[in-house]
Amino acid sequence: MTNDTKDLERRAEYGPHDPDESELEIDAANAVMGGPTTGSLSAGLGSPPPLAREGGNRDQRKGTDGMKGFVDNIEKLTVENNDFRRVLYTGHNLQLVLMTLQPGEEIGEEVHEDRDQFFRIEEGDGEVWIDGVASRVTEDDAVIVPQGARHNVVNRGDAPLRVYTVYGPPEHIDGTVHHTKADAESHHEHFDGRTTE
């Protein structure tokens, strides 16, 4: 390939401004760090994807024009939650929910005919029932309940059982907070199709 051909290809890729390699490297570093760029990246290579976290601070997200999703310390949120149910995020196909069961409390036997459910136990001791089979659970345990399975989660310990659960597809109205099980039982709500974003 001749130098003229290479020059034509670079102009086709970058437009009339032909950045040298050092300019591209500087632009790439500045784009990641949030600094000024010469436009070389946007001229041909495209910007790097936005960072979900920068220095551990979840409030300094880049690319605020698009969807933000959910990025946070789920363990911390779960162990600090005192509500029976708190919907954190609702997508089109998944929903993230925190739950805290007091000693002796249970979710209540239920069947989700059209959705799977994942549980992660962060604190406490309990029992999960799936189609008549009981399994003891404690912190760091995970459980998947397939659609159509009759299931229940029971706190068998003397301290709160703190879990997060993921429904696929969503089960509850986005933003739902039930402070107690009695609140949940008095508000029979179900996902209405509206997502967090």
Short mmCIF file of N, CA, C and O in Angstrom, two decimals, residues 127-172:
data_model
loop_
_atom_site.label_atom_id
_atom_site.label_comp_id
_atom_site.label_asym_id
_atom_site.label_seq_id
_atom_site.Cartn_x
_atom_site.Cartn_y
_atom_site.Cartn_z
N GLU A 127 -35.10 -20.40 56.05
CA GLU A 127 -35.49 -21.63 55.36
C GLU A 127 -36.20 -21.22 54.09
O GLU A 127 -37.04 -20.31 54.11
N VAL A 128 -35.86 -21.86 53.00
CA VAL A 128 -36.54 -21.63 51.73
C VAL A 128 -37.25 -22.92 51.34
O VAL A 128 -36.64 -24.00 51.35
N TRP A 129 -38.51 -22.79 51.02
CA TRP A 129 -39.31 -23.92 50.55
C TRP A 129 -39.54 -23.77 49.05
O TRP A 129 -39.96 -22.70 48.59
N ILE A 130 -39.27 -24.82 48.30
CA ILE A 130 -39.56 -24.85 46.86
C ILE A 130 -40.27 -26.16 46.57
O ILE A 130 -39.68 -27.24 46.74
N ASP A 131 -41.53 -26.07 46.16
CA ASP A 131 -42.36 -27.25 45.86
C ASP A 131 -42.24 -28.33 46.94
O ASP A 131 -41.99 -29.50 46.66
N GLY A 132 -42.42 -27.91 48.19
CA GLY A 132 -42.49 -28.85 49.30
C GLY A 132 -41.16 -29.29 49.88
O GLY A 132 -41.13 -30.06 50.84
N VAL A 133 -40.05 -28.82 49.35
CA VAL A 133 -38.73 -29.20 49.85
C VAL A 133 -38.11 -27.99 50.55
O VAL A 133 -37.97 -26.92 49.96
N ALA A 134 -37.72 -28.19 51.83
CA ALA A 134 -37.13 -27.11 52.62
C ALA A 134 -35.61 -27.17 52.57
O ALA A 134 -35.02 -28.25 52.62
N SER A 135 -34.98 -26.01 52.48
CA SER A 135 -33.52 -25.90 52.53
C SER A 135 -33.18 -24.79 53.51
O SER A 135 -33.74 -23.69 53.44
N ARG A 136 -32.26 -25.09 54.44
CA ARG A 136 -31.77 -24.06 55.36
C ARG A 136 -30.87 -23.10 54.57
O ARG A 136 -30.10 -23.53 53.71
N VAL A 137 -30.98 -21.81 54.86
CA VAL A 137 -30.15 -20.81 54.19
C VAL A 137 -29.57 -19.86 55.23
O VAL A 137 -30.16 -19.64 56.29
N THR A 138 -28.41 -19.33 54.92
CA THR A 138 -27.74 -18.35 55.77
C THR A 138 -27.00 -17.37 54.88
O THR A 138 -27.03 -17.50 53.64
N GLU A 139 -26.32 -16.39 55.49
CA GLU A 139 -25.67 -15.35 54.69
C GLU A 139 -24.75 -15.95 53.64
O GLU A 139 -24.12 -16.98 53.86
N ASP A 140 -24.73 -15.32 52.49
CA ASP A 140 -23.96 -15.69 51.30
C ASP A 140 -24.61 -16.80 50.47
O ASP A 140 -24.07 -17.16 49.43
N ASP A 141 -25.74 -17.33 50.90
CA ASP A 141 -26.43 -18.35 50.11
C ASP A 141 -27.26 -17.70 49.01
O ASP A 141 -27.75 -16.57 49.17
N ALA A 142 -27.41 -18.40 47.91
CA ALA A 142 -28.23 -17.95 46.79
C ALA A 142 -29.27 -19.01 46.48
O ALA A 142 -29.03 -20.21 46.67
N VAL A 143 -30.42 -18.57 46.02
CA VAL A 143 -31.53 -19.47 45.72
C VAL A 143 -32.16 -19.01 44.41
O VAL A 143 -32.36 -17.81 44.21
N ILE A 144 -32.49 -19.96 43.55
CA ILE A 144 -33.27 -19.64 42.35
C ILE A 144 -34.56 -20.44 42.41
O ILE A 144 -34.54 -21.66 42.60
N VAL A 145 -35.67 -19.72 42.27
CA VAL A 145 -36.99 -20.34 42.25
C VAL A 145 -37.50 -20.27 40.81
O VAL A 145 -37.72 -19.17 40.29
N PRO A 146 -37.67 -21.43 40.15
CA PRO A 146 -38.16 -21.39 38.76
C PRO A 146 -39.65 -21.02 38.70
O PRO A 146 -40.40 -21.26 39.65
N GLN A 147 -40.03 -20.43 37.58
CA GLN A 147 -41.44 -20.08 37.41
C GLN A 147 -42.32 -21.30 37.63
O GLN A 147 -41.94 -22.43 37.29
N GLY A 148 -43.46 -21.07 38.23
CA GLY A 148 -44.42 -22.15 38.47
C GLY A 148 -44.18 -22.94 39.74
O GLY A 148 -45.01 -23.78 40.10
N ALA A 149 -43.08 -22.68 40.45
CA ALA A 149 -42.79 -23.43 41.69
C ALA A 149 -43.44 -22.72 42.88
O ALA A 149 -43.31 -21.51 43.04
N ARG A 150 -44.12 -23.49 43.71
CA ARG A 150 -44.67 -22.95 44.96
C ARG A 150 -43.49 -22.74 45.90
O ARG A 150 -42.68 -23.65 46.08
N HIS A 151 -43.39 -21.56 46.49
CA HIS A 151 -42.23 -21.26 47.31
C HIS A 151 -42.57 -20.34 48.48
O HIS A 151 -43.60 -19.68 48.49
N ASN A 152 -41.65 -20.31 49.44
CA ASN A 152 -41.77 -19.45 50.60
C ASN A 152 -40.38 -19.26 51.19
O ASN A 152 -39.52 -20.13 51.04
N VAL A 153 -40.17 -18.13 51.85
CA VAL A 153 -38.94 -17.86 52.58
C VAL A 153 -39.36 -17.53 54.01
O VAL A 153 -40.25 -16.70 54.23
N VAL A 154 -38.73 -18.20 54.98
CA VAL A 154 -39.09 -18.06 56.39
C VAL A 154 -37.84 -17.69 57.18
O VAL A 154 -36.79 -18.31 57.02
N ASN A 155 -37.96 -16.71 58.07
CA ASN A 155 -36.87 -16.35 58.96
C ASN A 155 -36.93 -17.30 60.16
O ASN A 155 -37.84 -17.24 60.96
N ARG A 156 -35.93 -18.17 60.30
CA ARG A 156 -35.85 -19.13 61.41
C ARG A 156 -34.87 -18.67 62.49
O ARG A 156 -34.68 -19.37 63.48
N GLY A 157 -34.27 -17.51 62.31
CA GLY A 157 -33.28 -17.02 63.28
C GLY A 157 -33.88 -16.07 64.30
O GLY A 157 -35.10 -15.83 64.32
N ASP A 158 -33.02 -15.52 65.14
CA ASP A 158 -33.47 -14.56 66.16
C ASP A 158 -33.08 -13.12 65.80
O ASP A 158 -33.18 -12.22 66.63
N ALA A 159 -32.65 -12.92 64.58
CA ALA A 159 -32.32 -11.58 64.05
C ALA A 159 -32.98 -11.45 62.69
O ALA A 159 -33.39 -12.45 62.08
N PRO A 160 -33.08 -10.22 62.17
CA PRO A 160 -33.69 -10.05 60.85
C PRO A 160 -32.97 -10.87 59.76
O PRO A 160 -31.76 -11.03 59.79
N LEU A 161 -33.75 -11.39 58.82
CA LEU A 161 -33.24 -12.08 57.63
C LEU A 161 -33.27 -11.04 56.52
O LEU A 161 -34.34 -10.57 56.13
N ARG A 162 -32.10 -10.68 56.01
CA ARG A 162 -32.00 -9.62 55.00
C ARG A 162 -31.56 -10.23 53.68
O ARG A 162 -30.52 -10.88 53.60
N VAL A 163 -32.37 -10.00 52.65
CA VAL A 163 -32.12 -10.60 51.34
C VAL A 163 -32.35 -9.55 50.26
O VAL A 163 -33.02 -8.55 50.48
N TYR A 164 -31.74 -9.80 49.10
CA TYR A 164 -32.20 -9.09 47.91
C TYR A 164 -32.68 -10.14 46.94
O TYR A 164 -32.25 -11.30 46.97
N THR A 165 -33.62 -9.75 46.12
CA THR A 165 -34.21 -10.69 45.18
C THR A 165 -34.31 -10.03 43.81
O THR A 165 -34.46 -8.82 43.70
N VAL A 166 -34.18 -10.84 42.79
CA VAL A 166 -34.30 -10.37 41.41
C VAL A 166 -35.41 -11.18 40.76
O VAL A 166 -35.36 -12.41 40.73
N TYR A 167 -36.41 -10.47 40.27
CA TYR A 167 -37.51 -11.09 39.51
C TYR A 167 -37.23 -10.94 38.03
O TYR A 167 -36.76 -9.90 37.59
N GLY A 168 -37.54 -11.95 37.26
CA GLY A 168 -37.43 -11.86 35.82
C GLY A 168 -38.64 -12.52 35.16
O GLY A 168 -38.72 -13.73 35.19
N PRO A 169 -39.57 -11.76 34.62
CA PRO A 169 -39.69 -10.31 34.52
C PRO A 169 -40.14 -9.69 35.85
O PRO A 169 -40.38 -10.41 36.83
N PRO A 170 -40.28 -8.34 35.91
CA PRO A 170 -40.66 -7.66 37.15
C PRO A 170 -41.99 -8.16 37.72
O PRO A 170 -42.87 -8.61 36.99
N GLU A 171 -42.11 -8.02 39.04
CA GLU A 171 -43.30 -8.45 39.77
C GLU A 171 -44.07 -7.27 40.37
O GLU A 171 -45.29 -7.29 40.43
N HIS A 172 -43.36 -6.25 40.85
CA HIS A 172 -43.99 -5.17 41.61
C HIS A 172 -43.94 -3.85 40.84
O HIS A 172 -43.12 -3.65 39.96
#
